[in-house]
Amino acid sequence: MSEIFVTGHQNPDMDCTVASYCYSFLKNRIDPENTYIPIRCGALNDQTLEAFSRAGINPPELYKDLLPVVEDIVLPNSYKLHENETILEAVQTILDRNISLLTVIDEQDSYRGIVSINEISRFLLSQQTGSRPTYEFYTENFSKVIPGKILKQGSQPHFKAPIMSGAMPYKVSVQRLKTLSQLPLLVVGNRKEILAFAVDNQLPAVIITGLEEHEDPIMDLSRYEGTVFVSEIDTAESIRLLRMSSPVKTIMNAAIPRVDAETLFDEAKVMLSHSDLRGLPIFRNEEFIGTVTRRSFIERPRKKLILIDHNETGQSIKGSDDADILEIIDHHRFAAGKTRNPIYISAKPVGSSSTIVYQHFKHEDVPIPQDIALLLLSGIISDTVNLKSPTTTTEDRKALSYLCGATGIDPEAYTRELFAQLTMLKKRDPEAVILSDFKQYEHDGVKVGIGQVEVTTLEDIPELAGKYSQALEKIAGEQRLAWTMLLVTNVLKQDSLLLTNGNRLLEHKLIYEPAADAQYMLLPGILSRKKQLLPEVMRAISSDH
């Protein structure tokens, strides 16, 4: 099962937001093999929030980007070993599974550290250099690494000690034993004198080798308080394997940096490549969720994405260039880039993407719940100004008629309710207003940006024109645009005004009449940025070339 994100464009409006949510709802109904997640990539306006509130639905979650993160490549089922399990078990698991590391956990299944081939190599090499090593032993681990059985369980099931062989003559063995600063674990054949020494000095444990089947130790061990283990293999082999009985916690690396699940893929890749580590532990809110290894970074992960109400990644959520675009649902001009694979596209010259989503419900014969119907009709009313926009088609009218009938909503009254949410421009930040619904275009090598805002009065425009023109100039500089505009639309009187950043060379080529003070242009009967303003802007640019 895959997660597939469904998103509207940057600076989300009503139509793209409700269409994204409703299309996700439909896809989850008809494709249970995948999970469709509606998201948004910007703040919502009051109109949109009112529609979701009235429908009793939470708006799509805000995502700042869809860039690949380490959680996309985490190995949730990474192999785990309890911290007291043997080093031999770690070695065998890594070899048998052809993996590079293991996760070490405690009794509560909590993360303790990592054991990789690095830690195992260091452990094995350390046996060949320096002074006699001391090992940590759990007597229950003896039988996990050495064929044999515990003959007597001692009073110390867990202890630290060096290893000593009793293969030398008795006097030499005793001399060597007495030179040790710590009582050793003794590995010895069935030799009475050496065993007696072990009992008298209460060594922590004795491994007896060379016993025949059903043969008992040569002396009475009843006074001995340590553990007695009978090995079925020879002394040298017993010592070799005994070293591997130490718990993995004695060699694990507990100091590896913990990486947050939301860390960017590229950042984690650099972190790992600049270290000698074999992998990294990944955490989400202090909870261990798995590991990533060097192999994890061979292929860059790509999130799966459906674009709603737009078709260019430049207008989409950050990271969409790295995503696999699966579908496009749109009613705008097409300037989509190349895709890796064939995709599903539903693009129609209608007034609203919500109309197209409605038609998909009908095509799939999926009933439309009342709350979904309310969102869809909100999108159609908003994008077509209740069917008064020149972009309105017969298909939009049919869709709205059905949805209003299904919900019992009066479209005229509901339109007044929605547009009553519009806030006067003088109470809002100019830059925020412009960017709240701002789209970029490129024509004949000229990059332009056009914002649109809907209001219920244009009376405050003369006193605000200067501030908005300054904001447009600032945005043009920051986003490297040659021409920026704001279409201010009176949804009640169905007229607009056009403010620009002052590109006089192109402005004078527009057919629109300037206001008396020349701070803005009058656009009577203009409601649509896409169908009415944009073609004229492109004509003006073309005439200049």
PDB file of C-alpha atoms in Angstrom, residues 133-420:
ATOM      1  CA  PRO A 133      41.129  -8.966  27.884  1.00  0.00           C
ATOM      2  CA  THR A 134      38.359  -9.176  30.449  1.00  0.00           C
ATOM      3  CA  TYR A 135      34.947 -10.364  29.274  1.00  0.00           C
ATOM      4  CA  GLU A 136      31.434  -9.907  30.556  1.00  0.00           C
ATOM      5  CA  PHE A 137      29.751 -13.302  30.997  1.00  0.00           C
ATOM      6  CA  TYR A 138      26.179 -14.471  31.441  1.00  0.00           C
ATOM      7  CA  THR A 139      26.238 -18.149  32.364  1.00  0.00           C
ATOM      8  CA  GLU A 140      22.975 -18.718  30.489  1.00  0.00           C
ATOM      9  CA  ASN A 141      24.851 -17.795  27.308  1.00  0.00           C
ATOM     10  CA  PHE A 142      27.416 -20.647  27.610  1.00  0.00           C
ATOM     11  CA  SER A 143      25.128 -23.212  26.035  1.00  0.00           C
ATOM     12  CA  LYS A 144      24.201 -20.755  23.239  1.00  0.00           C
ATOM     13  CA  VAL A 145      27.751 -20.796  21.897  1.00  0.00           C
ATOM     14  CA  ILE A 146      29.307 -24.060  23.173  1.00  0.00           C
ATOM     15  CA  PRO A 147      27.817 -27.537  22.709  1.00  0.00           C
ATOM     16  CA  GLY A 148      27.296 -28.880  26.218  1.00  0.00           C
ATOM     17  CA  LYS A 149      25.322 -28.293  29.401  1.00  0.00           C
ATOM     18  CA  ILE A 150      25.424 -26.563  32.758  1.00  0.00           C
ATOM     19  CA  LEU A 151      26.298 -29.164  35.408  1.00  0.00           C
ATOM     20  CA  LYS A 152      25.903 -26.725  38.270  1.00  0.00           C
ATOM     21  CA  GLN A 153      24.537 -23.171  38.316  1.00  0.00           C
ATOM     22  CA  GLY A 154      26.702 -20.898  40.435  1.00  0.00           C
ATOM     23  CA  SER A 155      25.781 -18.014  42.673  1.00  0.00           C
ATOM     24  CA  GLN A 156      26.969 -15.464  40.084  1.00  0.00           C
ATOM     25  CA  PRO A 157      24.941 -15.786  36.883  1.00  0.00           C
ATOM     26  CA  HIS A 158      26.553 -12.584  35.627  1.00  0.00           C
ATOM     27  CA  PHE A 159      30.221 -11.615  36.141  1.00  0.00           C
ATOM     28  CA  LYS A 160      33.306 -10.137  34.494  1.00  0.00           C
ATOM     29  CA  ALA A 161      36.516 -12.132  34.214  1.00  0.00           C
ATOM     30  CA  PRO A 162      39.480 -12.988  31.980  1.00  0.00           C
ATOM     31  CA  ILE A 163      39.743 -16.467  30.464  1.00  0.00           C
ATOM     32  CA  MET A 164      42.440 -18.908  31.609  1.00  0.00           C
ATOM     33  CA  SER A 165      43.313 -22.324  30.223  1.00  0.00           C
ATOM     34  CA  GLY A 166      44.363 -25.097  32.590  1.00  0.00           C
ATOM     35  CA  ALA A 167      46.330 -27.026  29.941  1.00  0.00           C
ATOM     36  CA  MET A 168      49.760 -26.398  31.468  1.00  0.00           C
ATOM     37  CA  PRO A 169      51.366 -28.496  34.248  1.00  0.00           C
ATOM     38  CA  TYR A 170      49.726 -27.920  37.602  1.00  0.00           C
ATOM     39  CA  LYS A 171      52.474 -25.806  39.189  1.00  0.00           C
ATOM     40  CA  VAL A 172      52.812 -23.576  36.115  1.00  0.00           C
ATOM     41  CA  SER A 173      49.042 -23.196  35.867  1.00  0.00           C
ATOM     42  CA  VAL A 174      48.795 -22.180  39.531  1.00  0.00           C
ATOM     43  CA  GLN A 175      51.673 -19.715  39.162  1.00  0.00           C
ATOM     44  CA  ARG A 176      49.963 -18.079  36.168  1.00  0.00           C
ATOM     45  CA  LEU A 177      46.611 -18.022  37.932  1.00  0.00           C
ATOM     46  CA  LYS A 178      48.110 -16.267  40.947  1.00  0.00           C
ATOM     47  CA  THR A 179      49.606 -13.521  38.770  1.00  0.00           C
ATOM     48  CA  LEU A 180      46.203 -12.432  37.540  1.00  0.00           C
ATOM     49  CA  SER A 181      44.681  -9.400  39.204  1.00  0.00           C
ATOM     50  CA  GLN A 182      41.193 -10.851  38.824  1.00  0.00           C
ATOM     51  CA  LEU A 183      39.836 -14.355  39.313  1.00  0.00           C
ATOM     52  CA  PRO A 184      39.458 -15.930  35.840  1.00  0.00           C
ATOM     53  CA  LEU A 185      36.945 -18.176  34.187  1.00  0.00           C
ATOM     54  CA  LEU A 186      38.862 -21.473  33.913  1.00  0.00           C
ATOM     55  CA  VAL A 187      38.693 -23.761  30.888  1.00  0.00           C
ATOM     56  CA  VAL A 188      40.288 -27.081  31.769  1.00  0.00           C
ATOM     57  CA  GLY A 189      40.174 -30.802  31.119  1.00  0.00           C
ATOM     58  CA  ASN A 190      39.077 -33.276  33.785  1.00  0.00           C
ATOM     59  CA  ARG A 191      42.171 -32.564  35.957  1.00  0.00           C
ATOM     60  CA  LYS A 192      41.726 -33.067  39.684  1.00  0.00           C
ATOM     61  CA  GLU A 193      44.433 -30.727  41.013  1.00  0.00           C
ATOM     62  CA  ILE A 194      43.439 -27.760  38.829  1.00  0.00           C
ATOM     63  CA  LEU A 195      39.759 -28.311  39.616  1.00  0.00           C
ATOM     64  CA  ALA A 196      40.596 -28.430  43.324  1.00  0.00           C
ATOM     65  CA  PHE A 197      42.394 -25.091  42.983  1.00  0.00           C
ATOM     66  CA  ALA A 198      39.308 -23.631  41.302  1.00  0.00           C
ATOM     67  CA  VAL A 199      37.108 -24.843  44.174  1.00  0.00           C
ATOM     68  CA  ASP A 200      39.484 -23.653  46.897  1.00  0.00           C
ATOM     69  CA  ASN A 201      39.760 -20.203  45.304  1.00  0.00           C
ATOM     70  CA  GLN A 202      36.115 -20.038  44.254  1.00  0.00           C
ATOM     71  CA  LEU A 203      36.726 -19.034  40.647  1.00  0.00           C
ATOM     72  CA  PRO A 204      33.490 -17.602  39.138  1.00  0.00           C
ATOM     73  CA  ALA A 205      33.063 -20.456  36.629  1.00  0.00           C
ATOM     74  CA  VAL A 206      34.743 -23.556  35.241  1.00  0.00           C
ATOM     75  CA  ILE A 207      34.333 -25.011  31.757  1.00  0.00           C
ATOM     76  CA  ILE A 208      35.325 -28.714  31.849  1.00  0.00           C
ATOM     77  CA  THR A 209      36.346 -30.294  28.554  1.00  0.00           C
ATOM     78  CA  GLY A 210      37.207 -33.855  27.519  1.00  0.00           C
ATOM     79  CA  LEU A 211      34.558 -35.714  29.522  1.00  0.00           C
ATOM     80  CA  GLU A 212      33.203 -38.859  27.957  1.00  0.00           C
ATOM     81  CA  GLU A 213      29.435 -39.278  27.722  1.00  0.00           C
ATOM     82  CA  HIS A 214      27.985 -39.986  31.195  1.00  0.00           C
ATOM     83  CA  GLU A 215      31.423 -39.337  32.773  1.00  0.00           C
ATOM     84  CA  ASP A 216      31.451 -37.179  35.935  1.00  0.00           C
ATOM     85  CA  PRO A 217      34.124 -34.682  36.993  1.00  0.00           C
ATOM     86  CA  ILE A 218      37.069 -36.337  38.705  1.00  0.00           C
ATOM     87  CA  MET A 219      36.469 -34.555  42.027  1.00  0.00           C
ATOM     88  CA  ASP A 220      33.623 -33.486  44.286  1.00  0.00           C
ATOM     89  CA  LEU A 221      32.386 -29.996  43.397  1.00  0.00           C
ATOM     90  CA  SER A 222      29.751 -29.696  46.117  1.00  0.00           C
ATOM     91  CA  ARG A 223      31.697 -26.947  47.943  1.00  0.00           C
ATOM     92  CA  TYR A 224      32.099 -24.981  44.745  1.00  0.00           C
ATOM     93  CA  GLU A 225      29.907 -21.849  44.511  1.00  0.00           C
ATOM     94  CA  GLY A 226      30.709 -21.048  40.884  1.00  0.00           C
ATOM     95  CA  THR A 227      29.081 -22.342  37.683  1.00  0.00           C
ATOM     96  CA  VAL A 228      30.255 -25.636  36.199  1.00  0.00           C
ATOM     97  CA  PHE A 229      29.687 -26.126  32.468  1.00  0.00           C
ATOM     98  CA  VAL A 230      30.602 -29.350  30.646  1.00  0.00           C
ATOM     99  CA  SER A 231      31.752 -28.726  27.060  1.00  0.00           C
ATOM    100  CA  GLU A 232      31.420 -31.364  24.370  1.00  0.00           C
ATOM    101  CA  ILE A 233      34.311 -29.885  22.367  1.00  0.00           C
ATOM    102  CA  ASP A 234      38.000 -29.475  23.038  1.00  0.00           C
ATOM    103  CA  THR A 235      39.599 -26.779  25.169  1.00  0.00           C
ATOM    104  CA  ALA A 236      40.888 -24.561  22.353  1.00  0.00           C
ATOM    105  CA  GLU A 237      37.555 -24.543  20.522  1.00  0.00           C
ATOM    106  CA  SER A 238      35.692 -23.935  23.778  1.00  0.00           C
ATOM    107  CA  ILE A 239      37.836 -20.861  24.497  1.00  0.00           C
ATOM    108  CA  ARG A 240      37.352 -19.544  20.942  1.00  0.00           C
ATOM    109  CA  LEU A 241      33.569 -19.749  21.207  1.00  0.00           C
ATOM    110  CA  LEU A 242      33.445 -18.664  24.844  1.00  0.00           C
ATOM    111  CA  ARG A 243      34.662 -15.199  23.860  1.00  0.00           C
ATOM    112  CA  MET A 244      31.622 -14.898  21.606  1.00  0.00           C
ATOM    113  CA  SER A 245      29.233 -15.567  24.510  1.00  0.00           C
ATOM    114  CA  SER A 246      29.625 -12.012  25.801  1.00  0.00           C
ATOM    115  CA  PRO A 247      26.448  -9.914  25.390  1.00  0.00           C
ATOM    116  CA  VAL A 248      26.162  -7.612  22.374  1.00  0.00           C
ATOM    117  CA  LYS A 249      25.734  -4.612  24.663  1.00  0.00           C
ATOM    118  CA  THR A 250      29.458  -4.875  25.447  1.00  0.00           C
ATOM    119  CA  ILE A 251      30.379  -4.029  21.859  1.00  0.00           C
ATOM    120  CA  MET A 252      27.368  -1.996  20.658  1.00  0.00           C
ATOM    121  CA  ASN A 253      27.749   1.640  19.675  1.00  0.00           C
ATOM    122  CA  ALA A 254      25.398   3.676  21.843  1.00  0.00           C
ATOM    123  CA  ALA A 255      26.880   7.011  20.768  1.00  0.00           C
ATOM    124  CA  ILE A 256      25.630   7.033  17.168  1.00  0.00           C
ATOM    125  CA  PRO A 257      23.729  10.300  16.519  1.00  0.00           C
ATOM    126  CA  ARG A 258      19.971   9.880  16.655  1.00  0.00           C
ATOM    127  CA  VAL A 259      18.336  11.214  13.505  1.00  0.00           C
ATOM    128  CA  ASP A 260      14.850  12.714  13.404  1.00  0.00           C
ATOM    129  CA  ALA A 261      12.447  11.097  10.938  1.00  0.00           C
ATOM    130  CA  GLU A 262      11.856  14.453   9.230  1.00  0.00           C
ATOM    131  CA  THR A 263      15.551  15.008   8.471  1.00  0.00           C
ATOM    132  CA  LEU A 264      15.985  15.641   4.761  1.00  0.00           C
ATOM    133  CA  PHE A 265      17.238  12.697   2.709  1.00  0.00           C
ATOM    134  CA  ASP A 266      20.178  14.704   1.355  1.00  0.00           C
ATOM    135  CA  GLU A 267      21.186  15.931   4.808  1.00  0.00           C
ATOM    136  CA  ALA A 268      21.199  12.426   6.290  1.00  0.00           C
ATOM    137  CA  LYS A 269      23.081  11.086   3.269  1.00  0.00           C
ATOM    138  CA  VAL A 270      25.858  13.629   3.792  1.00  0.00           C
ATOM    139  CA  MET A 271      25.921  12.863   7.529  1.00  0.00           C
ATOM    140  CA  LEU A 272      26.412   9.155   6.899  1.00  0.00           C
ATOM    141  CA  SER A 273      28.856   9.497   4.002  1.00  0.00           C
ATOM    142  CA  HIS A 274      31.129  11.748   6.072  1.00  0.00           C
ATOM    143  CA  SER A 275      31.356   9.161   8.867  1.00  0.00           C
ATOM    144  CA  ASP A 276      32.607   5.607   9.250  1.00  0.00           C
ATOM    145  CA  LEU A 277      29.182   4.458  10.425  1.00  0.00           C
ATOM    146  CA  ARG A 278      27.274   1.679   8.677  1.00  0.00           C
ATOM    147  CA  GLY A 279      23.887   3.163   9.464  1.00  0.00           C
ATOM    148  CA  LEU A 280      21.842   5.549  11.578  1.00  0.00           C
ATOM    149  CA  PRO A 281      18.970   5.055  14.064  1.00  0.00           C
ATOM    150  CA  ILE A 282      15.805   6.998  13.167  1.00  0.00           C
ATOM    151  CA  PHE A 283      13.432   8.473  15.744  1.00  0.00           C
ATOM    152  CA  ARG A 284      10.038  10.139  15.582  1.00  0.00           C
ATOM    153  CA  ASN A 285       9.268  12.201  18.675  1.00  0.00           C
ATOM    154  CA  GLU A 286      11.765  10.202  20.758  1.00  0.00           C
ATOM    155  CA  GLU A 287      10.306   6.892  19.517  1.00  0.00           C
ATOM    156  CA  PHE A 288      12.664   4.575  17.646  1.00  0.00           C
ATOM    157  CA  ILE A 289      11.111   3.639  14.281  1.00  0.00           C
ATOM    158  CA  GLY A 290      13.963   1.870  12.475  1.00  0.00           C
ATOM    159  CA  THR A 291      17.334   2.335  10.827  1.00  0.00           C
ATOM    160  CA  VAL A 292      18.829   3.511   7.557  1.00  0.00           C
ATOM    161  CA  THR A 293      22.019   2.061   6.097  1.00  0.00           C
ATOM    162  CA  ARG A 294      24.346   3.126   3.314  1.00  0.00           C
ATOM    163  CA  ARG A 295      22.352   0.959   0.931  1.00  0.00           C
ATOM    164  CA  SER A 296      19.246   2.987   1.780  1.00  0.00           C
ATOM    165  CA  PHE A 297      20.709   6.022   0.023  1.00  0.00           C
ATOM    166  CA  ILE A 298      21.495   4.344  -3.297  1.00  0.00           C
ATOM    167  CA  GLU A 299      18.174   5.429  -4.808  1.00  0.00           C
ATOM    168  CA  ARG A 300      16.475   8.738  -4.043  1.00  0.00           C
ATOM    169  CA  PRO A 301      12.907   8.182  -2.813  1.00  0.00           C
ATOM    170  CA  ARG A 302      10.053   9.852  -4.668  1.00  0.00           C
ATOM    171  CA  LYS A 303       6.736  10.670  -3.037  1.00  0.00           C
ATOM    172  CA  LYS A 304       3.573  10.043  -5.050  1.00  0.00           C
ATOM    173  CA  LEU A 305       1.504  13.121  -5.886  1.00  0.00           C
ATOM    174  CA  ILE A 306      -1.723  14.169  -7.593  1.00  0.00           C
ATOM    175  CA  LEU A 307      -1.997  17.799  -8.725  1.00  0.00           C
ATOM    176  CA  ILE A 308      -5.381  19.479  -8.375  1.00  0.00           C
ATOM    177  CA  ASP A 309      -6.329  22.822 -10.003  1.00  0.00           C
ATOM    178  CA  HIS A 310      -2.813  23.281 -11.438  1.00  0.00           C
ATOM    179  CA  ASN A 311      -0.436  21.376 -13.678  1.00  0.00           C
ATOM    180  CA  GLU A 312       2.987  23.009 -13.266  1.00  0.00           C
ATOM    181  CA  THR A 313       5.347  21.939 -10.493  1.00  0.00           C
ATOM    182  CA  GLY A 314       6.441  25.579 -10.223  1.00  0.00           C
ATOM    183  CA  GLN A 315       2.966  26.357  -8.882  1.00  0.00           C
ATOM    184  CA  SER A 316       2.868  23.300  -6.639  1.00  0.00           C
ATOM    185  CA  ILE A 317       4.216  22.333  -3.255  1.00  0.00           C
ATOM    186  CA  LYS A 318       7.961  22.501  -2.725  1.00  0.00           C
ATOM    187  CA  GLY A 319       9.463  19.129  -3.579  1.00  0.00           C
ATOM    188  CA  SER A 320       6.980  18.296  -6.333  1.00  0.00           C
ATOM    189  CA  ASP A 321       9.888  18.200  -8.799  1.00  0.00           C
ATOM    190  CA  ASP A 322      11.212  15.211  -6.839  1.00  0.00           C
ATOM    191  CA  ALA A 323       7.820  13.473  -6.733  1.00  0.00           C
ATOM    192  CA  ASP A 324       6.156  11.000  -9.066  1.00  0.00           C
ATOM    193  CA  ILE A 325       3.189  12.877 -10.507  1.00  0.00           C
ATOM    194  CA  LEU A 326       0.434  10.269 -10.911  1.00  0.00           C
ATOM    195  CA  GLU A 327      -2.543  12.398 -11.958  1.00  0.00           C
ATOM    196  CA  ILE A 328      -3.536  15.945 -12.885  1.00  0.00           C
ATOM    197  CA  ILE A 329      -7.055  17.322 -12.408  1.00  0.00           C
ATOM    198  CA  ASP A 330      -7.236  20.873 -13.767  1.00  0.00           C
ATOM    199  CA  HIS A 331      -9.148  23.487 -15.753  1.00  0.00           C
ATOM    200  CA  HIS A 332      -6.279  25.858 -16.599  1.00  0.00           C
ATOM    201  CA  ARG A 333      -3.970  26.163 -19.591  1.00  0.00           C
ATOM    202  CA  PHE A 334      -1.427  23.377 -19.776  1.00  0.00           C
ATOM    203  CA  ALA A 335       2.280  23.929 -19.239  1.00  0.00           C
ATOM    204  CA  ALA A 336       3.102  20.689 -17.440  1.00  0.00           C
ATOM    205  CA  GLY A 337       6.622  19.301 -17.682  1.00  0.00           C
ATOM    206  CA  LYS A 338       7.664  15.812 -18.635  1.00  0.00           C
ATOM    207  CA  THR A 339       6.722  12.901 -16.392  1.00  0.00           C
ATOM    208  CA  ARG A 340       8.643   9.691 -15.756  1.00  0.00           C
ATOM    209  CA  ASN A 341       5.707   7.481 -16.683  1.00  0.00           C
ATOM    210  CA  PRO A 342       2.320   7.809 -18.408  1.00  0.00           C
ATOM    211  CA  ILE A 343      -0.153   9.530 -16.074  1.00  0.00           C
ATOM    212  CA  TYR A 344      -3.888  10.128 -15.833  1.00  0.00           C
ATOM    213  CA  ILE A 345      -4.948  13.654 -16.834  1.00  0.00           C
ATOM    214  CA  SER A 346      -8.430  15.107 -16.606  1.00  0.00           C
ATOM    215  CA  ALA A 347      -8.311  18.674 -17.906  1.00  0.00           C
ATOM    216  CA  LYS A 348     -11.423  20.453 -19.146  1.00  0.00           C
ATOM    217  CA  PRO A 349     -12.259  24.073 -20.067  1.00  0.00           C
ATOM    218  CA  VAL A 350     -14.775  24.466 -17.256  1.00  0.00           C
ATOM    219  CA  GLY A 351     -15.063  27.105 -14.573  1.00  0.00           C
ATOM    220  CA  SER A 352     -13.929  25.058 -11.606  1.00  0.00           C
ATOM    221  CA  SER A 353     -11.837  22.001 -10.755  1.00  0.00           C
ATOM    222  CA  SER A 354     -14.602  21.082  -8.316  1.00  0.00           C
ATOM    223  CA  THR A 355     -16.847  20.524 -11.341  1.00  0.00           C
ATOM    224  CA  ILE A 356     -14.372  17.967 -12.706  1.00  0.00           C
ATOM    225  CA  VAL A 357     -14.170  16.195  -9.352  1.00  0.00           C
ATOM    226  CA  TYR A 358     -17.980  16.102  -9.194  1.00  0.00           C
ATOM    227  CA  GLN A 359     -18.008  14.464 -12.624  1.00  0.00           C
ATOM    228  CA  HIS A 360     -15.569  11.813 -11.405  1.00  0.00           C
ATOM    229  CA  PHE A 361     -17.976  10.921  -8.588  1.00  0.00           C
ATOM    230  CA  LYS A 362     -20.738  10.489 -11.157  1.00  0.00           C
ATOM    231  CA  HIS A 363     -18.509   8.515 -13.531  1.00  0.00           C
ATOM    232  CA  GLU A 364     -17.465   6.118 -10.751  1.00  0.00           C
ATOM    233  CA  ASP A 365     -21.074   5.870  -9.532  1.00  0.00           C
ATOM    234  CA  VAL A 366     -20.002   6.792  -6.005  1.00  0.00           C
ATOM    235  CA  PRO A 367     -22.713   8.520  -3.900  1.00  0.00           C
ATOM    236  CA  ILE A 368     -21.763  12.040  -2.801  1.00  0.00           C
ATOM    237  CA  PRO A 369     -22.275  12.570   0.954  1.00  0.00           C
ATOM    238  CA  GLN A 370     -23.836  15.888   1.958  1.00  0.00           C
ATOM    239  CA  ASP A 371     -20.644  17.264   3.505  1.00  0.00           C
ATOM    240  CA  ILE A 372     -18.667  16.472   0.348  1.00  0.00           C
ATOM    241  CA  ALA A 373     -21.442  17.957  -1.801  1.00  0.00           C
ATOM    242  CA  LEU A 374     -21.275  21.148   0.270  1.00  0.00           C
ATOM    243  CA  LEU A 375     -17.535  21.461  -0.304  1.00  0.00           C
ATOM    244  CA  LEU A 376     -17.859  20.855  -4.042  1.00  0.00           C
ATOM    245  CA  LEU A 377     -20.598  23.447  -4.508  1.00  0.00           C
ATOM    246  CA  SER A 378     -18.504  25.899  -2.453  1.00  0.00           C
ATOM    247  CA  GLY A 379     -15.637  25.419  -4.891  1.00  0.00           C
ATOM    248  CA  ILE A 380     -17.862  25.956  -7.925  1.00  0.00           C
ATOM    249  CA  ILE A 381     -19.550  29.049  -6.465  1.00  0.00           C
ATOM    250  CA  SER A 382     -16.228  30.570  -5.452  1.00  0.00           C
ATOM    251  CA  ASP A 383     -14.377  29.946  -8.724  1.00  0.00           C
ATOM    252  CA  THR A 384     -17.257  30.962 -11.017  1.00  0.00           C
ATOM    253  CA  VAL A 385     -18.600  33.752  -8.753  1.00  0.00           C
ATOM    254  CA  ASN A 386     -21.867  31.824  -8.576  1.00  0.00           C
ATOM    255  CA  LEU A 387     -21.831  31.068 -12.313  1.00  0.00           C
ATOM    256  CA  LYS A 388     -21.325  34.730 -13.294  1.00  0.00           C
ATOM    257  CA  SER A 389     -17.697  34.386 -14.384  1.00  0.00           C
ATOM    258  CA  PRO A 390     -17.068  34.152 -18.158  1.00  0.00           C
ATOM    259  CA  THR A 391     -15.317  30.834 -17.489  1.00  0.00           C
ATOM    260  CA  THR A 392     -18.659  29.285 -16.491  1.00  0.00           C
ATOM    261  CA  THR A 393     -19.893  26.432 -18.681  1.00  0.00           C
ATOM    262  CA  THR A 394     -23.026  24.343 -18.949  1.00  0.00           C
ATOM    263  CA  GLU A 395     -21.156  21.602 -17.081  1.00  0.00           C
ATOM    264  CA  ASP A 396     -20.606  23.928 -14.110  1.00  0.00           C
ATOM    265  CA  ARG A 397     -24.306  24.840 -14.076  1.00  0.00           C
ATOM    266  CA  LYS A 398     -25.365  21.188 -14.131  1.00  0.00           C
ATOM    267  CA  ALA A 399     -22.943  20.293 -11.346  1.00  0.00           C
ATOM    268  CA  LEU A 400     -24.034  23.186  -9.127  1.00  0.00           C
ATOM    269  CA  SER A 401     -27.722  22.471  -9.728  1.00  0.00           C
ATOM    270  CA  TYR A 402     -27.282  18.844  -8.660  1.00  0.00           C
ATOM    271  CA  LEU A 403     -25.184  19.671  -5.590  1.00  0.00           C
ATOM    272  CA  CYS A 404     -27.546  22.395  -4.374  1.00  0.00           C
ATOM    273  CA  GLY A 405     -30.447  19.991  -4.792  1.00  0.00           C
ATOM    274  CA  ALA A 406     -28.608  17.302  -2.861  1.00  0.00           C
ATOM    275  CA  THR A 407     -27.819  19.635   0.036  1.00  0.00           C
ATOM    276  CA  GLY A 408     -30.915  21.837  -0.018  1.00  0.00           C
ATOM    277  CA  ILE A 409     -28.724  24.942  -0.216  1.00  0.00           C
ATOM    278  CA  ASP A 410     -29.906  28.147  -1.914  1.00  0.00           C
ATOM    279  CA  PRO A 411     -26.903  29.181  -4.070  1.00  0.00           C
ATOM    280  CA  GLU A 412     -27.740  32.910  -3.965  1.00  0.00           C
ATOM    281  CA  ALA A 413     -27.986  33.004  -0.177  1.00  0.00           C
ATOM    282  CA  TYR A 414     -24.918  30.821   0.253  1.00  0.00           C
ATOM    283  CA  THR A 415     -22.933  33.055  -2.130  1.00  0.00           C
ATOM    284  CA  ARG A 416     -23.751  36.066   0.027  1.00  0.00           C
ATOM    285  CA  GLU A 417     -22.637  34.137   3.115  1.00  0.00           C
ATOM    286  CA  LEU A 418     -19.328  33.148   1.526  1.00  0.00           C
ATOM    287  CA  PHE A 419     -18.443  36.566   0.202  1.00  0.00           C
ATOM    288  CA  ALA A 420     -19.422  38.144   3.502  1.00  0.00           C
TER     289      ALA A 420
END
